[in-house]
Tab-separated table of C-alpha atoms in Angstrom:
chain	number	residue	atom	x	y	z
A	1	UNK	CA	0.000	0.000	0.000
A	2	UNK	CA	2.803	2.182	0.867
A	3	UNK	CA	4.829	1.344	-2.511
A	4	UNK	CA	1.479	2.161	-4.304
A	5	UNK	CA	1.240	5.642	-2.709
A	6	UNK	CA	4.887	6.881	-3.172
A	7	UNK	CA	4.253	5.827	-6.574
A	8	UNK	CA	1.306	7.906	-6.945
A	9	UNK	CA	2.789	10.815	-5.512
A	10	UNK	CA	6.232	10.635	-7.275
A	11	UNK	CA	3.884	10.508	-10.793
A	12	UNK	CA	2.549	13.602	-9.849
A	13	UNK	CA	5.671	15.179	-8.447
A	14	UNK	CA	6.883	14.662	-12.001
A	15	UNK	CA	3.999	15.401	-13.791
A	16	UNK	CA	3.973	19.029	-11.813
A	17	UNK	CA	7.840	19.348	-12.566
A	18	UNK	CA	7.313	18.794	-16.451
A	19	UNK	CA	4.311	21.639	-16.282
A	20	UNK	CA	6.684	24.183	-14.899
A	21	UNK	CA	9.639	23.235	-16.746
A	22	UNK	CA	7.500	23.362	-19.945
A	23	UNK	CA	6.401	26.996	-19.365
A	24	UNK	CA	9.751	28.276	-17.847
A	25	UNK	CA	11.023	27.423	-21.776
A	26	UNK	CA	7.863	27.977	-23.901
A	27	UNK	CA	6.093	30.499	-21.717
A	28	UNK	CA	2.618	30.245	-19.914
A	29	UNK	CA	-0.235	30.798	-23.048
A	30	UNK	CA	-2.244	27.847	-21.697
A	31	UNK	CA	-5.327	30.262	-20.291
A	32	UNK	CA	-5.954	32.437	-23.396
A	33	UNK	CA	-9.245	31.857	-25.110
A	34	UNK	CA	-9.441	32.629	-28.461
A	35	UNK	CA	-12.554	34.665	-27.868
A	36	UNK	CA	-10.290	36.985	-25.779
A	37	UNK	CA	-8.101	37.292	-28.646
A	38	UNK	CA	-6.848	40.384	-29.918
A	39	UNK	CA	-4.885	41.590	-32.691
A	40	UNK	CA	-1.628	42.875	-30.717
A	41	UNK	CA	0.075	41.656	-27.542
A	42	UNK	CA	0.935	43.829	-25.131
A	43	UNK	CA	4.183	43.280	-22.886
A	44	UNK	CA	3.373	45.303	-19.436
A	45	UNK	CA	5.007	44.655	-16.000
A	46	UNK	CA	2.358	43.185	-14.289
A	47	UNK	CA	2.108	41.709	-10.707
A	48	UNK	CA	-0.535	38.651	-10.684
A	49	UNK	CA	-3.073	39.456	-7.332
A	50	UNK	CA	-3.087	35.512	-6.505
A	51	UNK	CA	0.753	35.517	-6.046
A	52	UNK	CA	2.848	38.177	-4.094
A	53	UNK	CA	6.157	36.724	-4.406
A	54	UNK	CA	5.774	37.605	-7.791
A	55	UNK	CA	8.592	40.653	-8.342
A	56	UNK	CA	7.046	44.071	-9.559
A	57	UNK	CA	9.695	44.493	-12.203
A	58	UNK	CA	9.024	40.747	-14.140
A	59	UNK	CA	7.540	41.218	-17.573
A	60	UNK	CA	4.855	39.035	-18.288
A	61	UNK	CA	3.222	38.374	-21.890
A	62	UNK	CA	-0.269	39.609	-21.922
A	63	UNK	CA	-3.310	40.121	-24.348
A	64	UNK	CA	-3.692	44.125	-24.786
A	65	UNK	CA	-7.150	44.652	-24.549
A	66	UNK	CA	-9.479	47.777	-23.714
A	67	UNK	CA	-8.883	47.521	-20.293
A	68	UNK	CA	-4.657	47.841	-20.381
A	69	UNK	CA	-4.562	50.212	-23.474
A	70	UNK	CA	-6.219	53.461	-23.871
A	71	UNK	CA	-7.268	53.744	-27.691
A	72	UNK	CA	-9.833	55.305	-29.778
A	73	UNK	CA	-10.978	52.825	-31.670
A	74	UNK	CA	-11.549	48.948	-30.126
A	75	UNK	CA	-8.929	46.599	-31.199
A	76	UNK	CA	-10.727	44.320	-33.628
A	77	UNK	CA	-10.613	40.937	-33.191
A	78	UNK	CA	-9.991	38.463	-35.813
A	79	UNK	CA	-12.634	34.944	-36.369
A	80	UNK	CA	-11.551	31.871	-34.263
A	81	UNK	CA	-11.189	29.926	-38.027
A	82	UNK	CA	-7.629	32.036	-38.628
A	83	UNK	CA	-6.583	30.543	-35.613
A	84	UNK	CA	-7.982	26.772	-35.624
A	85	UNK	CA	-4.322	25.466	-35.942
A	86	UNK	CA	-2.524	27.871	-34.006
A	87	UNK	CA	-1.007	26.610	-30.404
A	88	UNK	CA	0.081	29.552	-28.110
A	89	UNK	CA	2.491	27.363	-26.831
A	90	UNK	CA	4.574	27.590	-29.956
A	91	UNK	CA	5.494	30.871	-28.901
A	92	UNK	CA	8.457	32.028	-26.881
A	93	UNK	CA	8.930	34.488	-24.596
A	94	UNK	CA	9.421	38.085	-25.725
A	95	UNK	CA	10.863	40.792	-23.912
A	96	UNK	CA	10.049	44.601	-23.225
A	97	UNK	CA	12.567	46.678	-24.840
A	98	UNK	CA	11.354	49.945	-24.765
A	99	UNK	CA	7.479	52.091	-24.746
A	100	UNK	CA	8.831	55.098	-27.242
A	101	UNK	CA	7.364	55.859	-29.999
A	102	UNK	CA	8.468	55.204	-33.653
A	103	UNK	CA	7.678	56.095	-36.991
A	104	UNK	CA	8.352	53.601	-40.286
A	105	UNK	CA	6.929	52.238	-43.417
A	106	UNK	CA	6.441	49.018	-44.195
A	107	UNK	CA	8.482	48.019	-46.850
A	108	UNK	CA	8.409	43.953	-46.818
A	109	UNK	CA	6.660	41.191	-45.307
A	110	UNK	CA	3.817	40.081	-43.637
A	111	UNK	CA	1.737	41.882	-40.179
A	112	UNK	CA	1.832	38.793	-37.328
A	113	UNK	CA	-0.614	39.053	-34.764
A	114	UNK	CA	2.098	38.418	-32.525
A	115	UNK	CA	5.777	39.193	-32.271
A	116	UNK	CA	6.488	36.124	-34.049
A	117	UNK	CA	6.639	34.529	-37.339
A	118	UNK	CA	4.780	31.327	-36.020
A	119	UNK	CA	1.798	33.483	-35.031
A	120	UNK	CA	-1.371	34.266	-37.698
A	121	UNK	CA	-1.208	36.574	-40.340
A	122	UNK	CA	-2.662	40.133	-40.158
A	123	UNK	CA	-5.750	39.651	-42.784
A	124	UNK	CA	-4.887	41.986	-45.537
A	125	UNK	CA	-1.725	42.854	-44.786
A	126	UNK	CA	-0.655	43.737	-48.004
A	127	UNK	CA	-2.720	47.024	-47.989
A	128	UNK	CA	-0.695	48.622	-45.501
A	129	UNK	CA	2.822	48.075	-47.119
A	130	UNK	CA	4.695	51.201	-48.320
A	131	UNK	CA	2.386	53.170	-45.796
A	132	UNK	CA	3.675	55.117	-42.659
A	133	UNK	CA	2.912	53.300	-39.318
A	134	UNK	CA	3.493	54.084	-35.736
A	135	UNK	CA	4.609	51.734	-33.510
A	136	UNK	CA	4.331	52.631	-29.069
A	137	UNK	CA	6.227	49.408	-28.345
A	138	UNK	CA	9.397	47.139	-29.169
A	139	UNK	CA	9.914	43.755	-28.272
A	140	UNK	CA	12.678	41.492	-28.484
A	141	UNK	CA	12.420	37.975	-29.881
A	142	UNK	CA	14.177	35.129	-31.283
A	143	UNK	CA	17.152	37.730	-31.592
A	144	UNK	CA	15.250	40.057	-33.764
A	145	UNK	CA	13.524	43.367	-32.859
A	146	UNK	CA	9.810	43.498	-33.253
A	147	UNK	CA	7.460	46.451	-33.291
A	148	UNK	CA	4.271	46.752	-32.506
A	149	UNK	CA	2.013	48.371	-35.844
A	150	UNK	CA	-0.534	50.617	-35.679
A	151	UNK	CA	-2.138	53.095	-37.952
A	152	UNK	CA	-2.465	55.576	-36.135
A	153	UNK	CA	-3.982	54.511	-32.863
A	154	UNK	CA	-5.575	51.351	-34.273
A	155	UNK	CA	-2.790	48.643	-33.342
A	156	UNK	CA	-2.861	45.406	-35.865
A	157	UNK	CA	-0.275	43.438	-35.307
A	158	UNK	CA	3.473	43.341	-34.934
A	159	UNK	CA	7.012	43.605	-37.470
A	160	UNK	CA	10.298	42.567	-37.245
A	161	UNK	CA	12.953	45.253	-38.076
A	162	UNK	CA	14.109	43.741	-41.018
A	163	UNK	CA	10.989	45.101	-42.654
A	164	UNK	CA	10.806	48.114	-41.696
A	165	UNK	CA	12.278	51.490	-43.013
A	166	UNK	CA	12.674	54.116	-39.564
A	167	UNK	CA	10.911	57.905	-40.465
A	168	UNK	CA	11.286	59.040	-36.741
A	169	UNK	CA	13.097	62.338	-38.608
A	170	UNK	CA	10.865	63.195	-41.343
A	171	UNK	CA	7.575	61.123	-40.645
A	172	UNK	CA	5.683	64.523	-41.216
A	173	UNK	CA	6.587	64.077	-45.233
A	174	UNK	CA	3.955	61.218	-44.999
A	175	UNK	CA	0.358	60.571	-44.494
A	176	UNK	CA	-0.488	59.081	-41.371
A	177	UNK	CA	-3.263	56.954	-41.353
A	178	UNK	CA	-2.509	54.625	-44.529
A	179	UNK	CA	-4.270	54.555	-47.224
A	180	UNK	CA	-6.446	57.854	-48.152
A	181	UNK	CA	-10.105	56.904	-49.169
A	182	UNK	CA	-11.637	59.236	-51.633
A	183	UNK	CA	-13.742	62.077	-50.020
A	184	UNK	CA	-16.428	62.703	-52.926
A	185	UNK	CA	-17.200	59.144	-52.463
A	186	UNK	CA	-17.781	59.280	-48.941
A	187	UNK	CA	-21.492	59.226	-47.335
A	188	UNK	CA	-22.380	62.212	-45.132
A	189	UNK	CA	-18.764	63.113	-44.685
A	190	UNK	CA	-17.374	65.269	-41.529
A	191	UNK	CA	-14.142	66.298	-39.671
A	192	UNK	CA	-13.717	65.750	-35.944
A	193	UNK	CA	-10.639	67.068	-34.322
A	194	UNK	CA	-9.768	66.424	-31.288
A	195	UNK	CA	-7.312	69.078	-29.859
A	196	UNK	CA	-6.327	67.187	-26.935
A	197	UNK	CA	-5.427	63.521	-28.489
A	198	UNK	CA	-4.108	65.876	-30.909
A	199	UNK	CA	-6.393	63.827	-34.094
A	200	UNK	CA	-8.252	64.734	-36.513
A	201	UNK	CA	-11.015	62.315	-37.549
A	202	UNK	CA	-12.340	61.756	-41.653
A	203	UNK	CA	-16.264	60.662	-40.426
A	204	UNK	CA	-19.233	58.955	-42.532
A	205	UNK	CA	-21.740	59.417	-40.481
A	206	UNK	CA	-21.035	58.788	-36.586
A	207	UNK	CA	-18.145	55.905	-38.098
A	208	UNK	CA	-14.317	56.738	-38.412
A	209	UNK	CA	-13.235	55.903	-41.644
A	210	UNK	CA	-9.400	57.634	-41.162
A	211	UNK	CA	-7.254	59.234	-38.548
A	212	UNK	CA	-4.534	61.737	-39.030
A	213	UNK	CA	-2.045	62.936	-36.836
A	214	UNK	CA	-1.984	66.858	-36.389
A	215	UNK	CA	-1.161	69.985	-34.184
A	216	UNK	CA	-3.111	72.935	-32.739
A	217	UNK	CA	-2.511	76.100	-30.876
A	218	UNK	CA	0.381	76.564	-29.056
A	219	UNK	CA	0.340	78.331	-25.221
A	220	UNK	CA	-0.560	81.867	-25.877
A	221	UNK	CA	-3.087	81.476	-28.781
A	222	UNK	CA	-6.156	79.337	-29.166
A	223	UNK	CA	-7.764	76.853	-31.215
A	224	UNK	CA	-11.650	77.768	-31.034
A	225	UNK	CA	-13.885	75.068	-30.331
A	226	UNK	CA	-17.460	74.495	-31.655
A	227	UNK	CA	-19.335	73.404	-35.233
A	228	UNK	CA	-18.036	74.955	-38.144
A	229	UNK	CA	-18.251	74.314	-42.226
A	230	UNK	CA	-15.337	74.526	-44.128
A	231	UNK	CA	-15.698	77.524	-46.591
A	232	UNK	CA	-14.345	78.683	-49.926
A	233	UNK	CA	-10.648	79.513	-48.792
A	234	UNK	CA	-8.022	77.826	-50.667
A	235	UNK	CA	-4.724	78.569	-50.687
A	236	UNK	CA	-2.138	76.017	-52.980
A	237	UNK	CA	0.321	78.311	-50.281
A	238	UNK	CA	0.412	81.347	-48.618
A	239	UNK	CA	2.499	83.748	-46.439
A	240	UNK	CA	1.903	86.509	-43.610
A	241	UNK	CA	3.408	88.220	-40.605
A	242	UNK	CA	2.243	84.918	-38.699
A	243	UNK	CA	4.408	82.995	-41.136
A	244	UNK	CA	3.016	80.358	-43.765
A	245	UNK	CA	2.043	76.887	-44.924
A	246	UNK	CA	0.833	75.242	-48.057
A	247	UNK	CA	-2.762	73.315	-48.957
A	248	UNK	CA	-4.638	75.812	-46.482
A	249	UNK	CA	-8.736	74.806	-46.957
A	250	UNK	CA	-10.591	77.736	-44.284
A	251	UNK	CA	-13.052	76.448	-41.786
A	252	UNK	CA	-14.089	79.780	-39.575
A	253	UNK	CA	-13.390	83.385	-40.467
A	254	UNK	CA	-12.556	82.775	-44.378
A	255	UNK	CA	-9.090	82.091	-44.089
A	256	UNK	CA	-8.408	82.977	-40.679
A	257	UNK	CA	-8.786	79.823	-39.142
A	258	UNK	CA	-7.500	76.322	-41.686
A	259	UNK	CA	-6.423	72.832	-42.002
A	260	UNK	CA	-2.500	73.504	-43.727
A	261	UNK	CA	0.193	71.696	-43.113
A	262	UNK	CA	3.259	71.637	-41.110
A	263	UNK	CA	4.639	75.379	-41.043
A	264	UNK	CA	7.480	76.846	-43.514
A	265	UNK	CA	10.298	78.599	-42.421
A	266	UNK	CA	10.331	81.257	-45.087
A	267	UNK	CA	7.829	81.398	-47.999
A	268	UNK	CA	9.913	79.342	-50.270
A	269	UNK	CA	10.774	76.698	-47.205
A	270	UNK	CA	12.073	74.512	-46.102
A	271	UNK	CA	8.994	73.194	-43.548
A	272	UNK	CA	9.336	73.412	-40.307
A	273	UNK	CA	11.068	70.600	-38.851
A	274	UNK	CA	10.672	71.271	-35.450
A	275	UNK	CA	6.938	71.575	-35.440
A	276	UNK	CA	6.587	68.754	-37.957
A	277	UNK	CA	7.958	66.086	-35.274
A	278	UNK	CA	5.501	67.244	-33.012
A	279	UNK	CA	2.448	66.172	-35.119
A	280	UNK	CA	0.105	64.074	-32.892
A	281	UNK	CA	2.142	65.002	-29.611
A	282	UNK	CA	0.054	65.485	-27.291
A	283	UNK	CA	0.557	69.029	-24.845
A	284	UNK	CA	0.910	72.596	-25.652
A	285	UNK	CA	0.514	73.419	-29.950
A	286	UNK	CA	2.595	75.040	-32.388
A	287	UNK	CA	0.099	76.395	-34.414
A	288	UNK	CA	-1.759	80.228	-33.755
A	289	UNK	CA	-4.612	78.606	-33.836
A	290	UNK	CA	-4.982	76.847	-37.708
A	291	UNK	CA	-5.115	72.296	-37.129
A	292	UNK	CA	-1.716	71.876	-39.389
A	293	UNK	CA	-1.436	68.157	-40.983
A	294	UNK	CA	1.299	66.287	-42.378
A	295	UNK	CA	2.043	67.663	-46.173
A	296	UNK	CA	0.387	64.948	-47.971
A	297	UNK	CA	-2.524	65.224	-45.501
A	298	UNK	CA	-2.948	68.573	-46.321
A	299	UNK	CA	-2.782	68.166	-49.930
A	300	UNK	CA	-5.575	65.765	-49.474
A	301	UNK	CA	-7.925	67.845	-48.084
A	302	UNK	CA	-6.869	70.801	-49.862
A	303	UNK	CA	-7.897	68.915	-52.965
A	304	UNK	CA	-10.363	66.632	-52.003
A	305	UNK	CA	-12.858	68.195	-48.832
A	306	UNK	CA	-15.727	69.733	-49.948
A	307	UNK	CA	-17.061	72.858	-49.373
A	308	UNK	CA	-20.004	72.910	-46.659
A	309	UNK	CA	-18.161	69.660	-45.051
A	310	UNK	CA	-19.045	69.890	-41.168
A	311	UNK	CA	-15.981	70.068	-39.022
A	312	UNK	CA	-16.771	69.571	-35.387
A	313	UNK	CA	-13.660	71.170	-33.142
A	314	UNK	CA	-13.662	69.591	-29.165
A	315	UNK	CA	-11.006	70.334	-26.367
């Protein structure tokens, strides 16, 4: 009887050995549903309530979901099908490298769900090579870099740095939510800018169809807030006492107040480098009061946004 219980309890001693062992190498993925499943991981230094020897400073693999990542728009999750043959087991560790953020374009590859090339496939993928992306976090895995992707606050996936082309010095010379759709197309168009997330939102309807990065009033001047139209200004460029911009479209006081993009330092140029790498940062403006885009933002509106358009301004 004795034999039969040390037996018993050395099976399980070994069984609870080879459980650990397994996810000290291949990492712990075991509890993730796939209806939890989002389309980016997040890496965040977590400590687990149910175990307090657990040190504050570990980094532990976790799914980024609405409730650990503040973003506009819901992560979208991808059908259970994509995933059918996919164990989370296969996947090793990664490591936190860094939280900064990073500008690139895609210039190869394929978008993985997760910071590794065993994980799904973005759907689509292909229709956001050659476009600007922004990326909030870097990983390290299987020796290689790996950066989170999103467009601009919508996060889809993750690429390794072998397919990527850094912008972090000129990302302002790009457009900054992917592909442009084409305004006359679009149902009950309408601009939303949001001077604190420092966004401007392209809107059919109540439904986001494209975000752009952009900047508003510095400390000192003031962006006005309300419901406006944009009016008849157009200026292909233009120059003042207040300095100057090109693709200005007016939307209050004629051509007082406009969507342009990134200032000029004279009226022939160059732009404005130091307020072009503060599109989309968040704090005090650069502007006197005008929403200034990246240049081939501005171009788009300047030749695509209708006249009458709604443009909503909030704080």
């Amino acid at each position: 009887m004795k034999k039969n219980a040390l037996f018993f309890i050395s099976v399980v001693l070994l069984f609870s050995i080879g459980i650990h062992l397994e996810k000290w190498v291949a990492g712990d993925y075991s509890k993730l549903r796939l209806t939890d499943t989002v389309l980016a991981t997040s890496l965040s230094k977590q400590k687990p309530a149910s175990d307090s020897s657990t040190k504050d400073d570990e980094n532990t693999l976790t799914l980024m979901t609405d409730e650990n990542i503040e973003l506009r728009h819901p992560l979208k999750r991808f059908e259970e099908s994509s995933t059918q043959n996919f164990s989370w087991r296969n996947l090793e560790p990664a490591v936190l490298v860094d939280e900064k953020t990073n500008h690139f374009i895609l210039q190869s590859g394929k978008i993985y769900l997760y910071p590794n090339p065993k994980s799904p496939v973005y759907p689509n993928y292909k229709q956001y090579l050659h476009y600007m992306a922004i990326s909030r976090q870097t990983v390290k895995s299987q020796g290689k870099l790996w950066y989170q992707v999103a467009f601009p606050d919508e996060v889809i996936g993750w690429v390794s740095e072998d397919q990527v082309v850094m912008h972090n010095e000129d990302y302002y010379f790009y457009q900054t939510g992917g592909a442009q759709p084409n305004l006359s197309k679009v149902e009950q168009l309408n601009i939303e800018v949001s001077i604190r997330q420092k966004r401007v939102y392209v809107k059919s309807g109540e439904t986001t169809i494209y975000t752009m990065l952009c900047q508003t009033a510095r400390e000192g001047y003031s962006t006005p807030t309300g419901n406006y139209a944009v009016n008849t200004y157009r200026a292909n460029s233009f120059w003042s006492t207040f300095g100057g911009a090109d693709y200005a479209v007016g939307w209050k006081d004629g051509g007082l107040y406009l969507f342009h993009s990134v200032d000029k330092e004279t009226a022939k140029g160059p732009y404005a480098k130091s307020q072009g790498l503060k599109l989309g940062v968040t704090g005090s403006g650069v502007s006197h009061g005008c929403i200034q885009l990246a240049i081939p933002d501005a171009k788009w509106f300047f030749e695509q946004l209708p006249t009458g358009t709604p443009v909503t301004i909030r704080a």
